mmCIF file of C-alpha atoms and ligand atoms in Angstrom:
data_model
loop_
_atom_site.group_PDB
_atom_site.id
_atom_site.type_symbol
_atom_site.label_atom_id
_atom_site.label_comp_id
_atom_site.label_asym_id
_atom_site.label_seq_id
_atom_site.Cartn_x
_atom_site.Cartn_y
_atom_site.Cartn_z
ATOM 1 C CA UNK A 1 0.000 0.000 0.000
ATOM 2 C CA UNK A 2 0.754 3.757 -0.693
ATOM 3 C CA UNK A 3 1.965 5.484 2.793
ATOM 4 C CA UNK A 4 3.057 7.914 1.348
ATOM 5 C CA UNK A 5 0.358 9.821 2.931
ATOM 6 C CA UNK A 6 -1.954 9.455 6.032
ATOM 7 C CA UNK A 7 -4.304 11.949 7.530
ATOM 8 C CA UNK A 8 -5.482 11.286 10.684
ATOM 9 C CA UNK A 9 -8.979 13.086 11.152
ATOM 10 C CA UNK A 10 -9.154 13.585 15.204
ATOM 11 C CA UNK A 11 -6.534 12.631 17.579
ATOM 12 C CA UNK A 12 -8.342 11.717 20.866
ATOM 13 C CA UNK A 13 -7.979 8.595 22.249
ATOM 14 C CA UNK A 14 -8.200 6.212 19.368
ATOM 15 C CA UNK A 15 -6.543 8.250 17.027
ATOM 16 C CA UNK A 16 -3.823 9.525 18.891
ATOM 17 C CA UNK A 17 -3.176 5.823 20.052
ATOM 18 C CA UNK A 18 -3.074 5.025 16.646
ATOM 19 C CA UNK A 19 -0.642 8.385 15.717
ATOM 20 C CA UNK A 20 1.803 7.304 18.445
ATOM 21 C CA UNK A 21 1.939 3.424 17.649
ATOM 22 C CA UNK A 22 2.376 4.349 13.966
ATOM 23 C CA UNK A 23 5.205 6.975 14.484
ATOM 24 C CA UNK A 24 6.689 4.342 16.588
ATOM 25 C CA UNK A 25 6.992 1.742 13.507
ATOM 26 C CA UNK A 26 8.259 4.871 11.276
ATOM 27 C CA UNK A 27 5.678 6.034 9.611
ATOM 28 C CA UNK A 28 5.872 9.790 11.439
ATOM 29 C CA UNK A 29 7.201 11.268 8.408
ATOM 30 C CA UNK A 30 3.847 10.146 6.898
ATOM 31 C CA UNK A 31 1.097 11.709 9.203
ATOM 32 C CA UNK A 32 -1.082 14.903 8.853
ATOM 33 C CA UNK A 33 -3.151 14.880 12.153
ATOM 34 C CA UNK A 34 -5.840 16.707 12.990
ATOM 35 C CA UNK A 35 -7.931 18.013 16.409
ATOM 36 C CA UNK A 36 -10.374 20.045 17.052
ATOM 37 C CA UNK A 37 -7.902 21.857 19.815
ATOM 38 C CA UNK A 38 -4.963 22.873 19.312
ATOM 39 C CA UNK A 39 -3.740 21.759 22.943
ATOM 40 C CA UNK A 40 -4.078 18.044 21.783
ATOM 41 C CA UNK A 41 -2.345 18.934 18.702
ATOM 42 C CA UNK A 42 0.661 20.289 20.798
ATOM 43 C CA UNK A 43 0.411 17.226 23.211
ATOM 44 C CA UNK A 44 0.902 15.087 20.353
ATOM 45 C CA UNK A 45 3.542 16.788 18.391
ATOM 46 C CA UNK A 46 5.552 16.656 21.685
ATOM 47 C CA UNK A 47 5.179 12.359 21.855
ATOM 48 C CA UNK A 48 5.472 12.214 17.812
ATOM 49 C CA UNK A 49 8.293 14.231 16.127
ATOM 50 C CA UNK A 50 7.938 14.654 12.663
ATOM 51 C CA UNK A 51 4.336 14.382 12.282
ATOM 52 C CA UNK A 52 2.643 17.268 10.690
ATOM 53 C CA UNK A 53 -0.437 18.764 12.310
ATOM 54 C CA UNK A 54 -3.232 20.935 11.514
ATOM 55 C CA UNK A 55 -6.349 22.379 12.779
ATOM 56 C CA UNK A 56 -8.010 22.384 8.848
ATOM 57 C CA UNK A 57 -8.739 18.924 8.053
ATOM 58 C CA UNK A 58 -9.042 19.465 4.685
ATOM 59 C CA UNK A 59 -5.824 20.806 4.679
ATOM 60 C CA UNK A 60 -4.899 17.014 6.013
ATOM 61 C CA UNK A 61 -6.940 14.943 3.816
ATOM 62 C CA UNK A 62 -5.875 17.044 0.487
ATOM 63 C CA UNK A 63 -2.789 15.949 0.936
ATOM 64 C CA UNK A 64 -3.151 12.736 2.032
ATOM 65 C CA UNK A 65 -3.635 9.315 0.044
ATOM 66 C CA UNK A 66 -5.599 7.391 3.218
ATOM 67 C CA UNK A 67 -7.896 9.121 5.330
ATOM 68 C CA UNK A 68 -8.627 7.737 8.737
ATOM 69 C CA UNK A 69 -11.607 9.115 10.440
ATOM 70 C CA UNK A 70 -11.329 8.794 14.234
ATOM 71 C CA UNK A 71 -13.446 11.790 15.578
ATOM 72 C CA UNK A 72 -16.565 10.250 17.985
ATOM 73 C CA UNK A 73 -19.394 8.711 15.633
ATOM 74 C CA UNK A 74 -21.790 11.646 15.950
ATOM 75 C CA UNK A 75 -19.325 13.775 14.129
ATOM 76 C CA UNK A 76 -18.553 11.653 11.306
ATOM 77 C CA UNK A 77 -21.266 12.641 9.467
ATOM 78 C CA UNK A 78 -20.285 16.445 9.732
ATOM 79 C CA UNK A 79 -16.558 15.768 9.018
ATOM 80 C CA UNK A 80 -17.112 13.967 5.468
ATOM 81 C CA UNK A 81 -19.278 17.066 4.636
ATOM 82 C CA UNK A 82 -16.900 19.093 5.170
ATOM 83 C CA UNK A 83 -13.709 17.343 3.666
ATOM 84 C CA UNK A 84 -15.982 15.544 0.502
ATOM 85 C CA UNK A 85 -14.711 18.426 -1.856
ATOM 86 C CA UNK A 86 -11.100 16.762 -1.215
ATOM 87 C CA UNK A 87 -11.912 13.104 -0.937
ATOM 88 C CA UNK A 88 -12.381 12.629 -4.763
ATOM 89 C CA UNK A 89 -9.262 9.982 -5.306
ATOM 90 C CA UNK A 90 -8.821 9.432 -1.274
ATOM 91 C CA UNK A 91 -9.188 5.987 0.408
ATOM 92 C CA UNK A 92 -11.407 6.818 3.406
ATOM 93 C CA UNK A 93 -11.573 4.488 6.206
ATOM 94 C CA UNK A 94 -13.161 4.663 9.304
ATOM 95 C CA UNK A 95 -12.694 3.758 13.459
ATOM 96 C CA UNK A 96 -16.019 4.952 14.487
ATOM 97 C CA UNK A 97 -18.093 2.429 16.047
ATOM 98 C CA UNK A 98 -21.494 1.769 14.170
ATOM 99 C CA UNK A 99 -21.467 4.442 11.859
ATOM 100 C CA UNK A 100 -21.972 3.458 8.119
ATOM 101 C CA UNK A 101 -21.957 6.057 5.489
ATOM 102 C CA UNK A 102 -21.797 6.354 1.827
ATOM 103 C CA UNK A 103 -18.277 7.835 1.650
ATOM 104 C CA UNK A 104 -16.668 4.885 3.544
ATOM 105 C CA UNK A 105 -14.544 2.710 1.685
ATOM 106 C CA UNK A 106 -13.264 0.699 4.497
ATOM 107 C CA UNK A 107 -14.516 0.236 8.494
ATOM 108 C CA UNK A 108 -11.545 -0.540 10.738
ATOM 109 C CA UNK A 109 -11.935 -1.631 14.622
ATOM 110 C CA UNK A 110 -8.714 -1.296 16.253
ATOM 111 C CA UNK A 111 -8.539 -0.288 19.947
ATOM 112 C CA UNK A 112 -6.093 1.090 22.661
ATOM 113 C CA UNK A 113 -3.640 -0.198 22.158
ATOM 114 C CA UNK A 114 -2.661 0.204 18.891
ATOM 115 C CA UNK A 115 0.364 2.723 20.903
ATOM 116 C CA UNK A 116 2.572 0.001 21.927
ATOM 117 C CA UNK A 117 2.026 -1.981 19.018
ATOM 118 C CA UNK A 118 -0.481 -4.248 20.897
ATOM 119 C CA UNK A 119 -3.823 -3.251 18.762
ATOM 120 C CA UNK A 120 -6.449 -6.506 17.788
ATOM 121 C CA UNK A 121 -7.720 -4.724 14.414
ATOM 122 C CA UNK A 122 -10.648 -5.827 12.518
ATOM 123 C CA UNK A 123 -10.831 -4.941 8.871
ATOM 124 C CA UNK A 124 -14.777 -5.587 7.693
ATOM 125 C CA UNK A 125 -14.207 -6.944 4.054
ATOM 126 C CA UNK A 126 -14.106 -4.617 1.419
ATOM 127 C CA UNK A 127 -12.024 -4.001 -1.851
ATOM 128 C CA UNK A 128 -9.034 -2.342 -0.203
ATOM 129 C CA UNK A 129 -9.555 -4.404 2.891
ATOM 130 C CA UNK A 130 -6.096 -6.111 2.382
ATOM 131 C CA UNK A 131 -4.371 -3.113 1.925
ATOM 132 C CA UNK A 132 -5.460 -1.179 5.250
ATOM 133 C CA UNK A 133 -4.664 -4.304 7.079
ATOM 134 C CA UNK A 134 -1.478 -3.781 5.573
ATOM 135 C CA UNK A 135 -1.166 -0.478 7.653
ATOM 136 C CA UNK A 136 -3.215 -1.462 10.371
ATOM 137 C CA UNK A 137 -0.621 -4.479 10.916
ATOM 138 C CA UNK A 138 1.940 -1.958 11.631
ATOM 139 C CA UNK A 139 0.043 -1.249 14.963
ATOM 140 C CA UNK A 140 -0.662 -4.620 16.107
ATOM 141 C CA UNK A 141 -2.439 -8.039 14.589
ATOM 142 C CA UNK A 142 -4.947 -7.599 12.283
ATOM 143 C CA UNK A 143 -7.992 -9.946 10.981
ATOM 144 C CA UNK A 144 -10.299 -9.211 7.804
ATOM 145 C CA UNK A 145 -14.084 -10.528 8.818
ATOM 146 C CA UNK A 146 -17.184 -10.244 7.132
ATOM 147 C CA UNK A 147 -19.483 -7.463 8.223
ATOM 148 C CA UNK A 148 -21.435 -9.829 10.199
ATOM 149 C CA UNK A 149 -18.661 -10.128 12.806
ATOM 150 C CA UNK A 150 -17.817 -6.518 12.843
ATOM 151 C CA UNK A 151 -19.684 -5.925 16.061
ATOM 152 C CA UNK A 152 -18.469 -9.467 18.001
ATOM 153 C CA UNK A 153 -15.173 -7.792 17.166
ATOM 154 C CA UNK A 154 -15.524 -4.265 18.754
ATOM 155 C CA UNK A 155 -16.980 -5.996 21.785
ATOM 156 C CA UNK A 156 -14.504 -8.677 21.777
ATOM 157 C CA UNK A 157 -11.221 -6.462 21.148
ATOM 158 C CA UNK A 158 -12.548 -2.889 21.183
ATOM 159 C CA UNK A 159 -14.514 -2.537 24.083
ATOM 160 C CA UNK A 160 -13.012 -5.825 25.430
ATOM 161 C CA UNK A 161 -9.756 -3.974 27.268
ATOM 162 C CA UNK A 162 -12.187 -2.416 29.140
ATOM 163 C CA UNK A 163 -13.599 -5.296 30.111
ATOM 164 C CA UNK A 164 -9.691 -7.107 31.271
ATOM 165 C CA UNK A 165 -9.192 -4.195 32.887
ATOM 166 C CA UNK A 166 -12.192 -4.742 34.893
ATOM 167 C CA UNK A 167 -10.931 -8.405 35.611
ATOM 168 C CA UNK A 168 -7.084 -7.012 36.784
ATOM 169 C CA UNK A 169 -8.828 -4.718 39.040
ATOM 170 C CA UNK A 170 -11.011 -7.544 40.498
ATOM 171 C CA UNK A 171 -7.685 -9.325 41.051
ATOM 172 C CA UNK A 172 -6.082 -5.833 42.495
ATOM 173 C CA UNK A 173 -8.928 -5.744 45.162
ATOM 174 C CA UNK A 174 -8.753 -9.120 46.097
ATOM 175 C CA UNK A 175 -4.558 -8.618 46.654
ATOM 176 C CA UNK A 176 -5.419 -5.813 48.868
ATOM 177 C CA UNK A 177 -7.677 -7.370 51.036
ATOM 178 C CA UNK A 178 -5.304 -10.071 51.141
ATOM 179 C CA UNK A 179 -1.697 -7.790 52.485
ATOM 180 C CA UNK A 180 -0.768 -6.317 49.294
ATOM 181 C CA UNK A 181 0.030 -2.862 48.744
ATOM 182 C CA UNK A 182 -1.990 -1.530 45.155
ATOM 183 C CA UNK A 183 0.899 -1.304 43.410
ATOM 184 C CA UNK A 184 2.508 -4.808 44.145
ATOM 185 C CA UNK A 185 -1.045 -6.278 43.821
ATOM 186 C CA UNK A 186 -1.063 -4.551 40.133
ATOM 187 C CA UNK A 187 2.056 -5.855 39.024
ATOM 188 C CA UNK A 188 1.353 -9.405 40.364
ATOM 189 C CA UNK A 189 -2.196 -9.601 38.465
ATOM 190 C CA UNK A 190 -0.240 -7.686 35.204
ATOM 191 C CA UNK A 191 2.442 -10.475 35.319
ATOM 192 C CA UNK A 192 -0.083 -13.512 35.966
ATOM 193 C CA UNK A 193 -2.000 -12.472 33.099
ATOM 194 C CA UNK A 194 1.262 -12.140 31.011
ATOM 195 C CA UNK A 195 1.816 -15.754 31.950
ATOM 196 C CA UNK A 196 -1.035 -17.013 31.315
ATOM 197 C CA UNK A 197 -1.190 -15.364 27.843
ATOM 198 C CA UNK A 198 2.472 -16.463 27.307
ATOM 199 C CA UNK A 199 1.140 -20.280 28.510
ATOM 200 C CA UNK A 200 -1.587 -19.986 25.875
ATOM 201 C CA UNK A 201 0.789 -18.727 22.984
ATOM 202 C CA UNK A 202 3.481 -21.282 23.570
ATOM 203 C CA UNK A 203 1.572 -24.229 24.007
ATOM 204 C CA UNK A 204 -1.144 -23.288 21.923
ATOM 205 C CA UNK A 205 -3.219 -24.972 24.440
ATOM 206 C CA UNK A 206 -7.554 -24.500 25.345
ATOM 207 C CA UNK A 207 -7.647 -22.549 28.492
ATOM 208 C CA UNK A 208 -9.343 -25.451 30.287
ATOM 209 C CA UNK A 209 -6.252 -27.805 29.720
ATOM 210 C CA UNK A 210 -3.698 -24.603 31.048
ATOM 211 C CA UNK A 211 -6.254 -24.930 34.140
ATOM 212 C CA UNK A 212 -5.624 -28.732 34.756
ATOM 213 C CA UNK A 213 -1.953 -27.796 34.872
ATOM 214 C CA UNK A 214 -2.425 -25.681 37.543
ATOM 215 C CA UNK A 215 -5.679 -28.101 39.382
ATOM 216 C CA UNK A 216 -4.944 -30.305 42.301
ATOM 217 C CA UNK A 217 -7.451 -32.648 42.806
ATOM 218 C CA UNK A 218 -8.853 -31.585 46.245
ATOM 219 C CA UNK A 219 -6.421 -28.717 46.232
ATOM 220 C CA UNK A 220 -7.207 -25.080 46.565
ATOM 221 C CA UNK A 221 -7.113 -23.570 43.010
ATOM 222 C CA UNK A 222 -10.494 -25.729 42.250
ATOM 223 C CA UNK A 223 -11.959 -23.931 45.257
ATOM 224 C CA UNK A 224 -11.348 -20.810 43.582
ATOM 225 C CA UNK A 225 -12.405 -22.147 40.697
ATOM 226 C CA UNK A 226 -15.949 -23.282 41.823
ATOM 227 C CA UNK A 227 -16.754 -20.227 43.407
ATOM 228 C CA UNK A 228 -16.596 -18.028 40.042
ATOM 229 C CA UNK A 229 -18.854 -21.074 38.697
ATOM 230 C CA UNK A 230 -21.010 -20.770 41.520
ATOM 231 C CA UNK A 231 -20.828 -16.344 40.982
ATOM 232 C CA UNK A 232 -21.420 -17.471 37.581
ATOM 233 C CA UNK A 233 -18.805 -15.800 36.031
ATOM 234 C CA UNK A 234 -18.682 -17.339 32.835
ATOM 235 C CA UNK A 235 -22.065 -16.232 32.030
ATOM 236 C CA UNK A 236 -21.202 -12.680 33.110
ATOM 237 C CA UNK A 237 -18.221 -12.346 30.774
ATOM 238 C CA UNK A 238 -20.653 -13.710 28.156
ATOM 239 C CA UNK A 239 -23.809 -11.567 28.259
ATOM 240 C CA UNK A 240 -21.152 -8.403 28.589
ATOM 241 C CA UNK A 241 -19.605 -9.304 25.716
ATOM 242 C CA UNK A 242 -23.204 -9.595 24.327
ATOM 243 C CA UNK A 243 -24.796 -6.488 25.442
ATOM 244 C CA UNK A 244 -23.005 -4.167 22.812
ATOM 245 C CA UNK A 245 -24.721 -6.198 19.829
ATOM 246 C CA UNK A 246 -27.599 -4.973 18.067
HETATM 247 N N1 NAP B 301 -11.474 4.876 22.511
HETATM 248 C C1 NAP B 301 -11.460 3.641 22.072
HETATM 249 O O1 NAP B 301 -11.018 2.704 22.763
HETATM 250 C C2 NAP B 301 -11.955 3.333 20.669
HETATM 251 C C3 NAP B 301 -11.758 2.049 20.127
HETATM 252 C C4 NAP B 301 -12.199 1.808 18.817
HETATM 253 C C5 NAP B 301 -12.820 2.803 18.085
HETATM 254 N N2 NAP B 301 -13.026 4.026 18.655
HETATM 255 C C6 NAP B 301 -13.691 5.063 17.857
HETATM 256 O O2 NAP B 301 -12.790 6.143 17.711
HETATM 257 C C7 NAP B 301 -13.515 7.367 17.585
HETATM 258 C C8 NAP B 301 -12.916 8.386 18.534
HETATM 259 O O3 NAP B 301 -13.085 7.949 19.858
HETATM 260 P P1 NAP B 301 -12.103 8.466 20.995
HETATM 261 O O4 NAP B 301 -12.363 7.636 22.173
HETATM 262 O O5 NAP B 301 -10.729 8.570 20.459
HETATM 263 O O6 NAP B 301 -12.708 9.945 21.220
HETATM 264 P P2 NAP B 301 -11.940 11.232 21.784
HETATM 265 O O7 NAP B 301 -10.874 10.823 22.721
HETATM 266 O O8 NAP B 301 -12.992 12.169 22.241
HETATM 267 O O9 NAP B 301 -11.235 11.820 20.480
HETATM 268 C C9 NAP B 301 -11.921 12.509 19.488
HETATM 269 C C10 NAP B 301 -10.936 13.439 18.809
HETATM 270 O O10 NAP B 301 -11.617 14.105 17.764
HETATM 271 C C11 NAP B 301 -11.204 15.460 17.772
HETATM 272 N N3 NAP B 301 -12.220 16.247 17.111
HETATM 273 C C12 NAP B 301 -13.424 16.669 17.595
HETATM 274 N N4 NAP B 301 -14.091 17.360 16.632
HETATM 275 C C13 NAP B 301 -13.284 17.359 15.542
HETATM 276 C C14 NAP B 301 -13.403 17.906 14.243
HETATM 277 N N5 NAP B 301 -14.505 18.570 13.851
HETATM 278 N N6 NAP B 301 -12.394 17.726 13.370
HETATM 279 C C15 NAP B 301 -11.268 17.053 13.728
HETATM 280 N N7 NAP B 301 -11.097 16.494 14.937
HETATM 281 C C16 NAP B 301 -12.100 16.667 15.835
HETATM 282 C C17 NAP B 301 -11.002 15.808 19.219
HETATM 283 O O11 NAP B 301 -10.144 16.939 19.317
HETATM 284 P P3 NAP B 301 -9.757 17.603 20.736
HETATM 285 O O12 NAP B 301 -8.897 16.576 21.439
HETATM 286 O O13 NAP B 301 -8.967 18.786 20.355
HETATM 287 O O14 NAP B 301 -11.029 17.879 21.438
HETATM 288 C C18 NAP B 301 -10.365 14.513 19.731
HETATM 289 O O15 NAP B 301 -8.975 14.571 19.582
HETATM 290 C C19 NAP B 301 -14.972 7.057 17.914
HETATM 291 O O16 NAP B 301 -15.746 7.102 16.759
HETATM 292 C C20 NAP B 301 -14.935 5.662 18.512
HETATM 293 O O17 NAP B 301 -16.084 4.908 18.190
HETATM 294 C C21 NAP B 301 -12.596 4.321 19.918
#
């Protein structure tokens, strides 16, 4: 794909994760970013050096041969209005989370963490689908679904960190009440996670067969284990996952 060119429309949270992760793999030369305030503009030209910013998006987007739209869904709408008269030979794709319009070419989910190169991207099939993953793959790992699973993806990946953050915190609280400072009982749940992740990767084994590696029979992990069965846990992960859909 062409990067010769990338405007970044809005630089919030999603698209300034997405600025920094992308200057980090060396694309800052590349990158016309705009805000609607210049303070975040200033914020971000001090964590990116060499990107170009702007306050006149279509000052970004003329230049540019992709244009990513990451202001909040109500304004994406209003934004294409306003930059159409440039978009004639642009490849617009979009972050915005269930907004469909005309002008789209291409709907992209990444999230977060798309900063440190961590990002799980959806790409919802589409001509040039292979192409942004391309660029989306600098950020993190990227999958091309059908629209169908566009949504199972934001929940799953997008809105999903939300939701392990909600499960490290669990595990924070619990290490407090236990003797740990907040800090230590961070680190410990950060580093068990990373474990468990790394247990998953390496072995590419089911989670249940990890947890029989770590299961005494009478022992006290299934005690632990039984009472989120008995708080029903696995359905609560489930219909929270579930609640975004349509
Ligand atoms: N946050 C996530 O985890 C996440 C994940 C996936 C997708 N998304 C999608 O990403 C989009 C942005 O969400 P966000 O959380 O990043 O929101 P946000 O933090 O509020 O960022 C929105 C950005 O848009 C800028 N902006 C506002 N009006 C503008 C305009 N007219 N022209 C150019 N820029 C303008 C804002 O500028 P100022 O900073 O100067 O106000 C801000 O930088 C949403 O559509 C959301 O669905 C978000």
């Amino acid at each position: 794909m062409n990067y010769n060119r990338i405007a970044i429309i809005g630089a919030g949270n999603m698209g300034g994760a997405l600025v920094k992760g992308w200057t980090k793999a060396g694309l800052a030369a590349n990158l016309a970013v705009t805000a609607h305030t210049k303070r975040t503009l200033d914020r971000l030209t001090e964590a990116c050096p060499g990107i170009s910013v702007t306050l006149d998006n279509n000052e970004a987007a003329r230049g540019a041969d992709v244009v990513v739209l990451a202001v909040k869904p109500w304004l994406v709408g209003q934004v294409i209005e306003e930059i159409k008269p440039v978009l004639t030979d642009k490849l617009v794709v979009s972050v915005a989370a269930g907004v469909r319009h005309e002008r789209i070419d291409v709907y992209v989910m990444p999230n977060i963490a798309a900063e440190y190169g961590q990002s799980m991207t959806f790409v919802e099939e589409a001509p040039q689908a292979t192409a942004v993953a391309e660029l989306f793959g600098r950020v993190g790992q990227c999958r091309v679904v059908p629209q169908r699973l566009m949504d199972a993806g934001m929940m799953m990946a997008g809105c999903g960190i939300a939701y392990v953050m909600r499960f490290l915190r669990a595990m924070m609280e619990g290490g407090v009440e236990m003797g740990f400072y907040p800090d230590e009982a961070k680190q410990i749940a950060m580093q068990t996670m990373q474990g468990a992740v790394a247990l998953l990767r390496e072995t590419g084994l089911h989670p249940e067969a990890a947890i029989d590696k770590v299961t005494t029979p009478g022992g006290i992990t299934i005690k632990g284990l039984n009472e989120l069965d008995h708080a029903a846990f696995n359905s609560a992960v489930i219909r929270c996952l579930k609640a975004g859909l349509k």
